[in-house]
Short mmCIF file of C-alpha atoms and ligand atoms in Angstrom, two decimals:
data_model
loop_
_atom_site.label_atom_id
_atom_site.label_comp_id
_atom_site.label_asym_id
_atom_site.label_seq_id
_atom_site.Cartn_x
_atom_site.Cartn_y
_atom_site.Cartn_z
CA UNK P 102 9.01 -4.49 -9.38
CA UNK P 103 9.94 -2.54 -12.85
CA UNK P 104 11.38 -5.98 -13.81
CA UNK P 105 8.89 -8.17 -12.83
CA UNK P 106 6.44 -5.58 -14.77
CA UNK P 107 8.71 -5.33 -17.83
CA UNK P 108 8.02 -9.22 -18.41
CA UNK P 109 4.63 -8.75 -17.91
CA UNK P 110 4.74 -6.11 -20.88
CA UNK P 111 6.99 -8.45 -22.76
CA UNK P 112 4.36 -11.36 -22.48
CA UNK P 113 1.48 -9.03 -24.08
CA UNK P 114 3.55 -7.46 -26.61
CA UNK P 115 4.91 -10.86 -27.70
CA UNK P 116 1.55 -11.99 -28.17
CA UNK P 117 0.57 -9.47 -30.86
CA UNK P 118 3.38 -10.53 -32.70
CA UNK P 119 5.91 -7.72 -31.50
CA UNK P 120 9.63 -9.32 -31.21
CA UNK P 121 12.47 -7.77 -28.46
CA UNK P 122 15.76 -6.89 -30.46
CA UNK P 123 18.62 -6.09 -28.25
CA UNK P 124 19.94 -3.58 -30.90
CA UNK P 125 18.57 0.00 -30.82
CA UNK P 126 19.24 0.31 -34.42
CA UNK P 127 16.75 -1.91 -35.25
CA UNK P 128 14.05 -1.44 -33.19
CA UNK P 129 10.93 0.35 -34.37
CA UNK P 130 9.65 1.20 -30.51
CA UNK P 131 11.86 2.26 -27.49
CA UNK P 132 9.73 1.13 -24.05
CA UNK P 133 11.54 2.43 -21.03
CA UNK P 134 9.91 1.43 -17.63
CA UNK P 135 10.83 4.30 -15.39
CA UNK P 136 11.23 4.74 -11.90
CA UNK P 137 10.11 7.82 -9.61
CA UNK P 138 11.44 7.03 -6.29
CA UNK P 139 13.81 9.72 -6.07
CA UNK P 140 14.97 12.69 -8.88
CA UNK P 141 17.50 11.10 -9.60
CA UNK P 142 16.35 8.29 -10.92
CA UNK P 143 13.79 10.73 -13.27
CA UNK P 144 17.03 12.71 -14.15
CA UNK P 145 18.51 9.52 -15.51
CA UNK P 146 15.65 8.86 -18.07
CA UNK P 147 15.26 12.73 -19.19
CA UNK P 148 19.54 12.40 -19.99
CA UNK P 149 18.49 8.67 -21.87
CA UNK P 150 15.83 10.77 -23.66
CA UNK P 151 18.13 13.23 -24.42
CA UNK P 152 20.68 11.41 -26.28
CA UNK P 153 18.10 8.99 -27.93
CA UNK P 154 17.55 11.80 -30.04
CA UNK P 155 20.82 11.02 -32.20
CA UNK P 156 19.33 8.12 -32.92
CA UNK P 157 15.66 9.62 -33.82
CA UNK P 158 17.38 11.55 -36.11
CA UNK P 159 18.07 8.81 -38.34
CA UNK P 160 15.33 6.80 -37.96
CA UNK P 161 11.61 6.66 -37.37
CA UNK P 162 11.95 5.27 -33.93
CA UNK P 163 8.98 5.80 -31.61
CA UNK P 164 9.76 6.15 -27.74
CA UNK P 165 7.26 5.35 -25.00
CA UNK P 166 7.56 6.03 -21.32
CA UNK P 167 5.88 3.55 -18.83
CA UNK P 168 5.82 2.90 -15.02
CA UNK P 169 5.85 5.26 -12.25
CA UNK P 170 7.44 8.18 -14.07
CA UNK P 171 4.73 8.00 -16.73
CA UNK P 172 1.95 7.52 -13.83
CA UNK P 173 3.37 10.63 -11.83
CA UNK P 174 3.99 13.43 -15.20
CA UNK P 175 1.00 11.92 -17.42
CA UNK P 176 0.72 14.21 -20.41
CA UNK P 177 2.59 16.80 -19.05
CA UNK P 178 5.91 14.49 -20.29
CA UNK P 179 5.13 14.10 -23.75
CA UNK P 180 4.54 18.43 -23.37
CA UNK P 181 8.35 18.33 -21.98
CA UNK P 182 10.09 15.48 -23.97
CA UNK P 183 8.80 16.38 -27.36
CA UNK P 184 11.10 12.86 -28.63
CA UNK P 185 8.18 10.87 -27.19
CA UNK P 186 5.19 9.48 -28.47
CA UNK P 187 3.43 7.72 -25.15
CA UNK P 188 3.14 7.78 -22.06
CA UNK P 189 1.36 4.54 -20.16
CA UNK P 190 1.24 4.11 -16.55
CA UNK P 191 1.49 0.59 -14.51
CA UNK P 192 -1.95 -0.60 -14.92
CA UNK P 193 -2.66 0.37 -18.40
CA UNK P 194 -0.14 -1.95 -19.94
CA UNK P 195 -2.76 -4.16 -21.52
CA UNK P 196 -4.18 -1.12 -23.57
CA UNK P 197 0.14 -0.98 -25.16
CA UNK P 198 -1.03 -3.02 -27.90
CA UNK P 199 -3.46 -0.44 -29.20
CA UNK P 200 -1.65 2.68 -28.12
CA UNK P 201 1.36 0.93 -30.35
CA UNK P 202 -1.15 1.32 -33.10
CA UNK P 203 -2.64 4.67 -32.53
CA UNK P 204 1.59 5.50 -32.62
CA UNK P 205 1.93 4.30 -36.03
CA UNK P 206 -0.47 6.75 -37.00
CA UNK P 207 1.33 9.72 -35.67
CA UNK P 208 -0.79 10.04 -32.47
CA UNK P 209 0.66 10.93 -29.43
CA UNK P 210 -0.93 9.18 -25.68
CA UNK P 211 -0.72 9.13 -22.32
CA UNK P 212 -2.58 6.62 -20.93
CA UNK P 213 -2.28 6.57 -16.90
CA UNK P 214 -5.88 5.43 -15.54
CA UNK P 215 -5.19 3.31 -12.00
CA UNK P 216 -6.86 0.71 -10.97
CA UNK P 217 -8.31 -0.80 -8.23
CA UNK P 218 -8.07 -4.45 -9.13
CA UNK P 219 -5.85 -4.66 -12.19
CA UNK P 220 -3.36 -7.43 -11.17
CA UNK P 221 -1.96 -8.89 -14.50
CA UNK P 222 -2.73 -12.46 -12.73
CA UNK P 223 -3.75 -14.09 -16.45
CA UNK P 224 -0.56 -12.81 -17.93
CA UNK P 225 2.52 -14.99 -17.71
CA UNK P 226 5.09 -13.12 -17.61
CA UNK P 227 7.57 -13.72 -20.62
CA UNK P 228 11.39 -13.62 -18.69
CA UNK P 229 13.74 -11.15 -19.82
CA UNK P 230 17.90 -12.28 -20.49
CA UNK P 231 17.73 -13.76 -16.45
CA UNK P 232 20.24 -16.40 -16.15
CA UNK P 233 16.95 -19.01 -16.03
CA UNK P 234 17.66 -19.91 -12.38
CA UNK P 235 15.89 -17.57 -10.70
CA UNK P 236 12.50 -15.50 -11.31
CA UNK P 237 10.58 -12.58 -10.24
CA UNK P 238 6.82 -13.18 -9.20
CA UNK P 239 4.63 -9.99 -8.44
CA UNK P 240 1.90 -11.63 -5.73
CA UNK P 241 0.48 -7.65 -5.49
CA UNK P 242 0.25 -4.55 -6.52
CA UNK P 243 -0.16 -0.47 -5.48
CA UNK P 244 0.85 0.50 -1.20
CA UNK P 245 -1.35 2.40 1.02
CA UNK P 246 0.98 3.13 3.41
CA UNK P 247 1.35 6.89 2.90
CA UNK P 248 4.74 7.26 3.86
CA UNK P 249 5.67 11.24 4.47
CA UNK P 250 8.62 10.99 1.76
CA UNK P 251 7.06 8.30 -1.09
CA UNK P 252 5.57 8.54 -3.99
CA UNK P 253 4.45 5.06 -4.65
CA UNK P 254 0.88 5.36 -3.58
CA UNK P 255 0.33 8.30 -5.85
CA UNK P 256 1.78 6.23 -8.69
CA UNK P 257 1.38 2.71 -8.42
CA UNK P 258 -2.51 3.18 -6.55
CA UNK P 259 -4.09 1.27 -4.16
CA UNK P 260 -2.67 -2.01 -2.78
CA UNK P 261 -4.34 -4.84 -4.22
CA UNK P 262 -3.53 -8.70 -4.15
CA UNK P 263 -3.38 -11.39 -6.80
CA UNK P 264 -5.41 -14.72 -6.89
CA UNK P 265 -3.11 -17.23 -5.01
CA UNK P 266 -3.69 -19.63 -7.93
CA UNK P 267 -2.03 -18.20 -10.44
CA UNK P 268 0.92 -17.05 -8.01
CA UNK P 269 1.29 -21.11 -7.36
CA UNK P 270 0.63 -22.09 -10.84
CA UNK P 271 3.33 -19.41 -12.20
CA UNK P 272 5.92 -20.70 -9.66
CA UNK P 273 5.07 -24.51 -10.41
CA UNK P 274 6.25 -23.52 -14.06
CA UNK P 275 9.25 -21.49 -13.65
CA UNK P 276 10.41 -24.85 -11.25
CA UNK P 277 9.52 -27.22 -14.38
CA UNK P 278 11.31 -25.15 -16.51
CA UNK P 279 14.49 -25.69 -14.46
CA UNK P 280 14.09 -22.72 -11.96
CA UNK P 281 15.31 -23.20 -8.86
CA UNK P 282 14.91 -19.69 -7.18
CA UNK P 283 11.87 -17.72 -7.11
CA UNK P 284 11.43 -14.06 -5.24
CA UNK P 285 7.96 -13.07 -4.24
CA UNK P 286 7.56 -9.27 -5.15
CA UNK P 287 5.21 -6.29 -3.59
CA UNK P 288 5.71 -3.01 -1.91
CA UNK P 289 4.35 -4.90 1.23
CA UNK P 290 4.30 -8.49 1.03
CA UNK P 291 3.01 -8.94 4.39
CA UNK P 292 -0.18 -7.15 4.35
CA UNK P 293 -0.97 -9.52 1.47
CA UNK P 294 -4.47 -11.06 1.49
CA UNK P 295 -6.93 -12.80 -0.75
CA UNK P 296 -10.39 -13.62 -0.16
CA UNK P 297 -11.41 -14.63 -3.15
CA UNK P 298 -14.88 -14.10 -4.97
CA UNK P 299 -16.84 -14.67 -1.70
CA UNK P 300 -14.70 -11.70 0.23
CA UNK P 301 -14.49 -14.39 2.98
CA UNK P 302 -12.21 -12.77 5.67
CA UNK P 303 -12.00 -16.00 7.61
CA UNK P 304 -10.87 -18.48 4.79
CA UNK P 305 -8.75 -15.98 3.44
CA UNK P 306 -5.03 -16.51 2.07
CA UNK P 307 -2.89 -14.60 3.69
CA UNK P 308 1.33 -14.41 3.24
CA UNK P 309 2.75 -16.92 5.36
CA UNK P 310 -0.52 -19.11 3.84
CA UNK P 311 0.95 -18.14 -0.02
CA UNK P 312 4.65 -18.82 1.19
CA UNK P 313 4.18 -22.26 2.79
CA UNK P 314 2.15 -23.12 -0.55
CA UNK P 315 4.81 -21.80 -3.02
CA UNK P 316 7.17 -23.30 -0.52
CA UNK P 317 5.46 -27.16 -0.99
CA UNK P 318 5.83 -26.94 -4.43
CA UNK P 319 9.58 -28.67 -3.88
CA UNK P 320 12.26 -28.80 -1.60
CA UNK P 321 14.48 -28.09 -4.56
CA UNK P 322 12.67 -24.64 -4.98
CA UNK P 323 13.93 -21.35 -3.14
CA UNK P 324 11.57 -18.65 -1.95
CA UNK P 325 12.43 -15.41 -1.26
CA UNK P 326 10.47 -12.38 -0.75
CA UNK P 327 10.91 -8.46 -1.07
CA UNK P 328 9.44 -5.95 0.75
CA UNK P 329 8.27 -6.41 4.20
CA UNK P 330 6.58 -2.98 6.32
CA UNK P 331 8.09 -3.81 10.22
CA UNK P 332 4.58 -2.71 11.18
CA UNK P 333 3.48 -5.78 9.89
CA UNK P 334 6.44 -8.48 10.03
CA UNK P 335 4.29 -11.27 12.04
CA UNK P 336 5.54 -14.09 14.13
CA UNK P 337 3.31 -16.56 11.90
CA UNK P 338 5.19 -15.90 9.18
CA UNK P 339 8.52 -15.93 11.15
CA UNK P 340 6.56 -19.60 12.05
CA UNK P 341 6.12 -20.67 8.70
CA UNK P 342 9.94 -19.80 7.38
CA UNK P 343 11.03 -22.07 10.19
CA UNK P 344 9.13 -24.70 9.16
CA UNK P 345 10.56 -24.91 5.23
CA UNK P 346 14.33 -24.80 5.11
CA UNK P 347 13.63 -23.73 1.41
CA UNK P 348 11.86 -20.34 2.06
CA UNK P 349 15.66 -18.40 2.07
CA UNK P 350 17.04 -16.94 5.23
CA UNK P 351 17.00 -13.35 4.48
CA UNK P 352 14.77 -10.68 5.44
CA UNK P 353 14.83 -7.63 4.18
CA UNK P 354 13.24 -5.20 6.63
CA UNK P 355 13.72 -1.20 5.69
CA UNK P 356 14.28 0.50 8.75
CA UNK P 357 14.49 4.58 6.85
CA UNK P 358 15.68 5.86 10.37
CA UNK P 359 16.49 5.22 13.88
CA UNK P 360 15.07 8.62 15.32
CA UNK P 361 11.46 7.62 17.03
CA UNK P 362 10.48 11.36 16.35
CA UNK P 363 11.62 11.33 12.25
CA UNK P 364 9.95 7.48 12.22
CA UNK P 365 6.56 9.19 13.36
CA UNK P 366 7.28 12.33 10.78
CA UNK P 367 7.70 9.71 8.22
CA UNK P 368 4.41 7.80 9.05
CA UNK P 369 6.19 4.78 9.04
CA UNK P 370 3.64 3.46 12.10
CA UNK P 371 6.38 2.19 14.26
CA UNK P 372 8.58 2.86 17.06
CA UNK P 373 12.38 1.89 17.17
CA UNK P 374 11.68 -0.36 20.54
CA UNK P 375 8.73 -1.76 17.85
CA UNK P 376 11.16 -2.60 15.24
CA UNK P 377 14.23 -3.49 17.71
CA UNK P 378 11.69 -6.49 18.99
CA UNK P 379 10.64 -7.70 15.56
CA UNK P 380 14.95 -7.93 15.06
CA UNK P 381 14.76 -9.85 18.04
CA UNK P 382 11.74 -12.11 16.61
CA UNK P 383 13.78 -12.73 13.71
CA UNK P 384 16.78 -14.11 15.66
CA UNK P 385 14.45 -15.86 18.18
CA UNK P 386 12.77 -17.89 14.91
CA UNK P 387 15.47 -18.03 12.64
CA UNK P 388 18.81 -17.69 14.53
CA UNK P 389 20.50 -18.17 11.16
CA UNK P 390 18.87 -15.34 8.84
CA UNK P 391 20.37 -12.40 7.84
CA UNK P 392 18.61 -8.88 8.01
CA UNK P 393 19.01 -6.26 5.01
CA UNK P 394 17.35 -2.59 5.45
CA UNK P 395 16.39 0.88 3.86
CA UNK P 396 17.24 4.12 5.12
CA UNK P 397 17.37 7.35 4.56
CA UNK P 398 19.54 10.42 5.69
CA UNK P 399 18.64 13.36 5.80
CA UNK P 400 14.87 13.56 6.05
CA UNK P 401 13.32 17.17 7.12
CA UNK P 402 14.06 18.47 9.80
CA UNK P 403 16.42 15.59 11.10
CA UNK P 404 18.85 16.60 13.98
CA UNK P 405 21.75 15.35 14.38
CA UNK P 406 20.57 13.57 17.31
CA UNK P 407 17.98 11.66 14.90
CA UNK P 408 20.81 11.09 12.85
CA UNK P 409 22.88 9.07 15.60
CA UNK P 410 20.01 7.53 16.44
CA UNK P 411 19.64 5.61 13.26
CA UNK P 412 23.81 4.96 13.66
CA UNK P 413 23.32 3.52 16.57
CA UNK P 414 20.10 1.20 15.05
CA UNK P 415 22.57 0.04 12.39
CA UNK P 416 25.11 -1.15 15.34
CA UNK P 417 21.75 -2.68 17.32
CA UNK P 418 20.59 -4.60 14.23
CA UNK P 419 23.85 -5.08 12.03
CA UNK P 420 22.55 -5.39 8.99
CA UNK P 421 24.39 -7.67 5.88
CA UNK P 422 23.44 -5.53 3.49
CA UNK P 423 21.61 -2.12 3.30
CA UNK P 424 20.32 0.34 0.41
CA UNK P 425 21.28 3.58 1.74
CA UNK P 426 19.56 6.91 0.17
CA UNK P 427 19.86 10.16 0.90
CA UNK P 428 16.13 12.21 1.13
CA UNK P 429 14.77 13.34 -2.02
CA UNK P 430 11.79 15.45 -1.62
CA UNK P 431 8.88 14.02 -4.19
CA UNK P 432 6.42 16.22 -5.25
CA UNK P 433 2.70 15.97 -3.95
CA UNK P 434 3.77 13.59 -1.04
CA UNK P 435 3.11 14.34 2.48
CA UNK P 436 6.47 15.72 3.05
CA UNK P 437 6.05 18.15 0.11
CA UNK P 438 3.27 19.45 1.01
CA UNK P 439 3.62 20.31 5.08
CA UNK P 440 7.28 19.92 5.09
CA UNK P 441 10.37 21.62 4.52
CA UNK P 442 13.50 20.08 2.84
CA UNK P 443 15.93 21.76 5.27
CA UNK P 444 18.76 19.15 5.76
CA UNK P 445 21.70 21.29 3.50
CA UNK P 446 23.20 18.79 0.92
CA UNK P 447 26.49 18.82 2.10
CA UNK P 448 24.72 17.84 5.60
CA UNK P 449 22.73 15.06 3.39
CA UNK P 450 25.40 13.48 2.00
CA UNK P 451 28.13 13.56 5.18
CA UNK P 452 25.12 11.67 7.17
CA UNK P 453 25.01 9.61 4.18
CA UNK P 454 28.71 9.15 3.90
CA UNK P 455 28.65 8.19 7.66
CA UNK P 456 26.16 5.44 7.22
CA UNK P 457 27.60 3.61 4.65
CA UNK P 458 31.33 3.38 6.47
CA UNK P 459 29.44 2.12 9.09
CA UNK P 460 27.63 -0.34 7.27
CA UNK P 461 30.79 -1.13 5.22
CA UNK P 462 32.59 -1.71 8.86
CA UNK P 463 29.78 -4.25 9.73
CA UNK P 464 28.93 -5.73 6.64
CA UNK P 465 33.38 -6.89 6.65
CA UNK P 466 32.79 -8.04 10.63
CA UNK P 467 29.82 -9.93 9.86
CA UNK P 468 30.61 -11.68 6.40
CA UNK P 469 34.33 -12.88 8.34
CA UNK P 470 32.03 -14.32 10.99
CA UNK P 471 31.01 -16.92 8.17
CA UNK P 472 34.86 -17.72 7.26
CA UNK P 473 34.81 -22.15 8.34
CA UNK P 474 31.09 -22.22 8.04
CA UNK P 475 29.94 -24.54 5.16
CA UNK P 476 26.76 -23.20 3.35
CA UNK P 477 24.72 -24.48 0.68
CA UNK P 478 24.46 -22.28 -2.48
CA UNK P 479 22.74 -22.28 -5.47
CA UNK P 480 24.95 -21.42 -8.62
CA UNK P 481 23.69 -18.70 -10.61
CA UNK P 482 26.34 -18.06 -13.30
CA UNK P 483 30.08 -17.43 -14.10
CA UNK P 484 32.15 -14.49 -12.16
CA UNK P 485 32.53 -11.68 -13.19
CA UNK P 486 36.18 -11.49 -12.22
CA UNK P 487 37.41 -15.08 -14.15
CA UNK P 488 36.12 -17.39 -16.58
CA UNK P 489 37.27 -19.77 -14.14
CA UNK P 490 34.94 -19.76 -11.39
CA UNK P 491 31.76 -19.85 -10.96
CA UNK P 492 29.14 -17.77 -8.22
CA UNK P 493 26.08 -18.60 -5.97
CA UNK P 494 24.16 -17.26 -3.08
CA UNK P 495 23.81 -18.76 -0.04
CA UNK P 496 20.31 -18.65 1.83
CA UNK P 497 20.79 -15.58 3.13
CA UNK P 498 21.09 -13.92 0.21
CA UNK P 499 25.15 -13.53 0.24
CA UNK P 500 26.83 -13.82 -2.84
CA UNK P 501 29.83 -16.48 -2.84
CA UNK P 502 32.50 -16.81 -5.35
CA UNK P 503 34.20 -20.94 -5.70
CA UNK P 504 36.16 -22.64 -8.34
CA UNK P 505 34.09 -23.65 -11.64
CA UNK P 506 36.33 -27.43 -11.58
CA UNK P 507 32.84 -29.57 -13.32
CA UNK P 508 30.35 -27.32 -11.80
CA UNK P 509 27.19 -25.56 -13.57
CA UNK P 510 24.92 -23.38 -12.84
CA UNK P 511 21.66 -24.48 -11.05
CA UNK P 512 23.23 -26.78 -9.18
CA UNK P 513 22.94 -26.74 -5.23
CA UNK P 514 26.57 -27.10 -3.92
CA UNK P 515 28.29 -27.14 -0.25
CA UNK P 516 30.42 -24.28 -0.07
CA UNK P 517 32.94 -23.58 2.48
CA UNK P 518 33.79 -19.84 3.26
CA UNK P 519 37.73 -19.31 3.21
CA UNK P 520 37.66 -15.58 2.86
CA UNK P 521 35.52 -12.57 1.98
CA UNK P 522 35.55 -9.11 1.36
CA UNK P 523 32.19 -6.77 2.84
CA UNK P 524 30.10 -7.59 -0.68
CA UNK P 525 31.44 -11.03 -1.36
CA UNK P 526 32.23 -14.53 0.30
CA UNK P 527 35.36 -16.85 -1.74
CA UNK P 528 34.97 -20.75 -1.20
CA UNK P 529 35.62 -24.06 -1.98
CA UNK P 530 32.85 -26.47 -2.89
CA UNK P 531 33.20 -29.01 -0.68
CA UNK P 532 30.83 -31.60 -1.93
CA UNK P 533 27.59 -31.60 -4.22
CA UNK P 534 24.30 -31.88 -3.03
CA UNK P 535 22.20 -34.13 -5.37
CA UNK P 536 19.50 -33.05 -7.22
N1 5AD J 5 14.06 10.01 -0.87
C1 5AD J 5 15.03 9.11 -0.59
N2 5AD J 5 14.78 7.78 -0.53
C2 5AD J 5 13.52 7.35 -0.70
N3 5AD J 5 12.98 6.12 -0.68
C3 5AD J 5 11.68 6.23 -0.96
N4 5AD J 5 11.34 7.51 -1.16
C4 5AD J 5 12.47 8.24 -1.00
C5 5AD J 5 12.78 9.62 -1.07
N5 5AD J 5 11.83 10.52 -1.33
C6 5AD J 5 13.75 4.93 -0.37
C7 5AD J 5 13.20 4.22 0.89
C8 5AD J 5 12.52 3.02 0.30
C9 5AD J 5 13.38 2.73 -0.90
C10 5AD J 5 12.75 1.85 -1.93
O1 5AD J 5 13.64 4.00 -1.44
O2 5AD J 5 14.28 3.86 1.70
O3 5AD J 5 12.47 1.93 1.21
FE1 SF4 J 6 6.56 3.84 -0.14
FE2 SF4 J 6 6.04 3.39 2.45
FE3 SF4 J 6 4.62 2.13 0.51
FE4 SF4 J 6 7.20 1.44 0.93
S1 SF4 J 6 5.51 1.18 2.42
S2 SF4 J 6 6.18 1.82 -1.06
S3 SF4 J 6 8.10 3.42 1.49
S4 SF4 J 6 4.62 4.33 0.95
#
């Protein structure tokens, strides 16, 4: 989302004449688009901050901090960070040009108003050093979810959905500009919905609607999308990937715990039998798709009973791939404020520890399942191992690794998996698919 969003503030800064310079020595502004998810990810940018200051020191270089970190501290972080000038949250970036200004002059900002219908839907987003294969498109914005631990609805506001036009028209033009991937962004792309001026519920656009249109656009154009709730994962949609062989095979579908009494703590509005049977939806529609996940270890008050629990979801589902966190508590969420971070660290991080050998263990059994298949991958660049070959992704998302011989990147090619490691498939491209 913070990339997707930093193109969106390089498209309205580029427009007032401002110009991206890869050297920090040169540049009169520092914008960093921060994250809040967890402290650590806060701790990173106060470090960054930190040692920019060499660099203040000998020259007049104004820093600004945007996104969620700038949404959840407001003023309060220009009072801490005394090295920056502004602070603008993730639906104020249209004011940047005129804060820039009001910078100049020696004022300092923080700018962090929400909205309830700010979208960005007019703005095309300018792409940032991608490889020009394959783009980000934000379709919404903001969650409502309320889960215990996150602090997304506090800093990214109410969930809101962009005109379907410009989502179509935005895709169309990434594709004629020799795109051949695109990824469909929002906290929960499947409660997305537009009804327009009218508000009409019944001719409304809803996600599998969007997909199936971004889908027509060409054969020769992937869709993928990131993030689907479980609570809302519906069979239509399951319907309309099975219908386009283009929308990717890959769902990603965070799971945060296998414990039906720590999924209710977390307001996460599911049950494991719930989520168990939309994994078996998946397989039922798609027999071919691969399944990626969220969790978390060590929420409060998690037993080690909850804790095998999730283990044993990870062996039920066997994911590909999975982003595996231990529990940071946020401030002002629903978790900070009735419940107690009790898990000791060194109990966080050996539940931790023991979900991601797991996952590793799984991840190795699944990808040697592939080893003979033949997939069709898109080439997105060179490795970076050797010069002399060249990687892709498959459908489902899995990274493969092939000789270059006259290959180039955007090209579709049939790969055959000879070996693989748990992140990475190695093949040999056994004929080209033309374009
Ligand atoms: N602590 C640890 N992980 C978290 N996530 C969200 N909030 C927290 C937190 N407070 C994880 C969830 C989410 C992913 C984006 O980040 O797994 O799906
Ligand atoms: Fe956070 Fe839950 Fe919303 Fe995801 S669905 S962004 S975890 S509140």
């Amino acid at each position: 989302m913070n990339f997707a969003d930093s193109e969106v503030i390089n498209a309205i800064l580029i427009r007032e004449g401002y110009k991206l310079t890869p050297d920090d020595n040169a540049a009169d502004f520092i914008l960093i688009n921060t994250c809040a998810i967890r402290d650590n990810a806060e701790q990173r940018i106060r470090k960054r901050l930190h040692e920019l200051k060499a660099l203040q020191r000998q020259r007049p270089v104004k820093i600004g901090i945007l996104g969620c970190m700038a949404e959840r501290l407001q003023k309060q972080l220009l009072e801490e960070e005394d090295n920056v000038s502004f602070v603008v949250g993730p639906d104020a970036y249209r004011k940047l040009p005129i804060i820039l200004r009001q910078t100049i002059n020696g004022a300092k900002t923080a700018e962090t108003t929400l909205s309830e219908d700010e979208t960005y839907a007019d703005i095309t987003p300018v792409r940032l050093n991608g490889n020009g294969i394959s783009g980000y498109i934000s379709i919404m914005r903001g969650c409502q979810n309320y889960c215990a631990y996150c602090v997304v609805p506090y800093t990214r506001g109410k969930e809101r959905s962009r005109d379907p036009q410009t989502i179509v028209n935005e895709a169309r033009m990434l594709f004629e500009q020799g795109y051949r991937e695109v990824t469909l962004l929002g906290q929960n792309v499947n409660s997305y919905k537009w009804t327009g001026d009218t508000g009409n519920e019944v001719s409304a656009t809803g996600f599998p609607q969007l997909m199936a249109r971004v889908a027509d656009i060409s054969p020769l154009l992937r869709v993928r999308f990131a993030t689907s709730h479980p609570k809302d994962l519906s069979d239509e949609l399951l319907q309309v990937m099975s219908e386009h062989r283009n929308i990717c095979r890959c769902i990603h579908l965070p799971v945060q715990s296998g414990s039906e009494r720590i999924l209710k703590l977390m307001n996460r509005r599911y049950t494991p039998d719930w989520y168990l049977n939309r994994i078996d939806a998946i397989r039922r529609f798609l027999p071919d798709c691969s399944i990626t996940t969220d969790v978390i270890a060590g929420f409060c008050s998690e037993t080690e009973e909850d804790h095998q629990a999730t283990l044993q979801m990870f062996r039920k589902v066997r994911y590909d791939y999975a982003y595996m966190f231990k529990f940071s508590m946020r401030p002002n969420t629903y978790a900070e404020r009735h419940l107690q971070d009790d898990i000791p660290e060194d109990v966080k991080i050996h539940r931790l520890e023991e979900i991601i050998a797991l996952q590793g263990e799984i991840a190795l059994e699944n990808n040697r399942r592939d080893i003979g298949k033949t997939f069709e991958v898109l080439t997105e660049g060179t490795s970076h191992r050797s010069k002399e070959q060249l990687f892709g992704r498959n459908s489902q998302n899995k990274v493969i690794v092939f000789d270059r011989g006259n290959h180039h990147t955007g090209e579709y090619l049939q790969v055959k998996v000879t070996d693989c490691t748990a992140a990475t498939l190695k093949g040999i491209v056994v004929n080209s698919t033309e374009e």
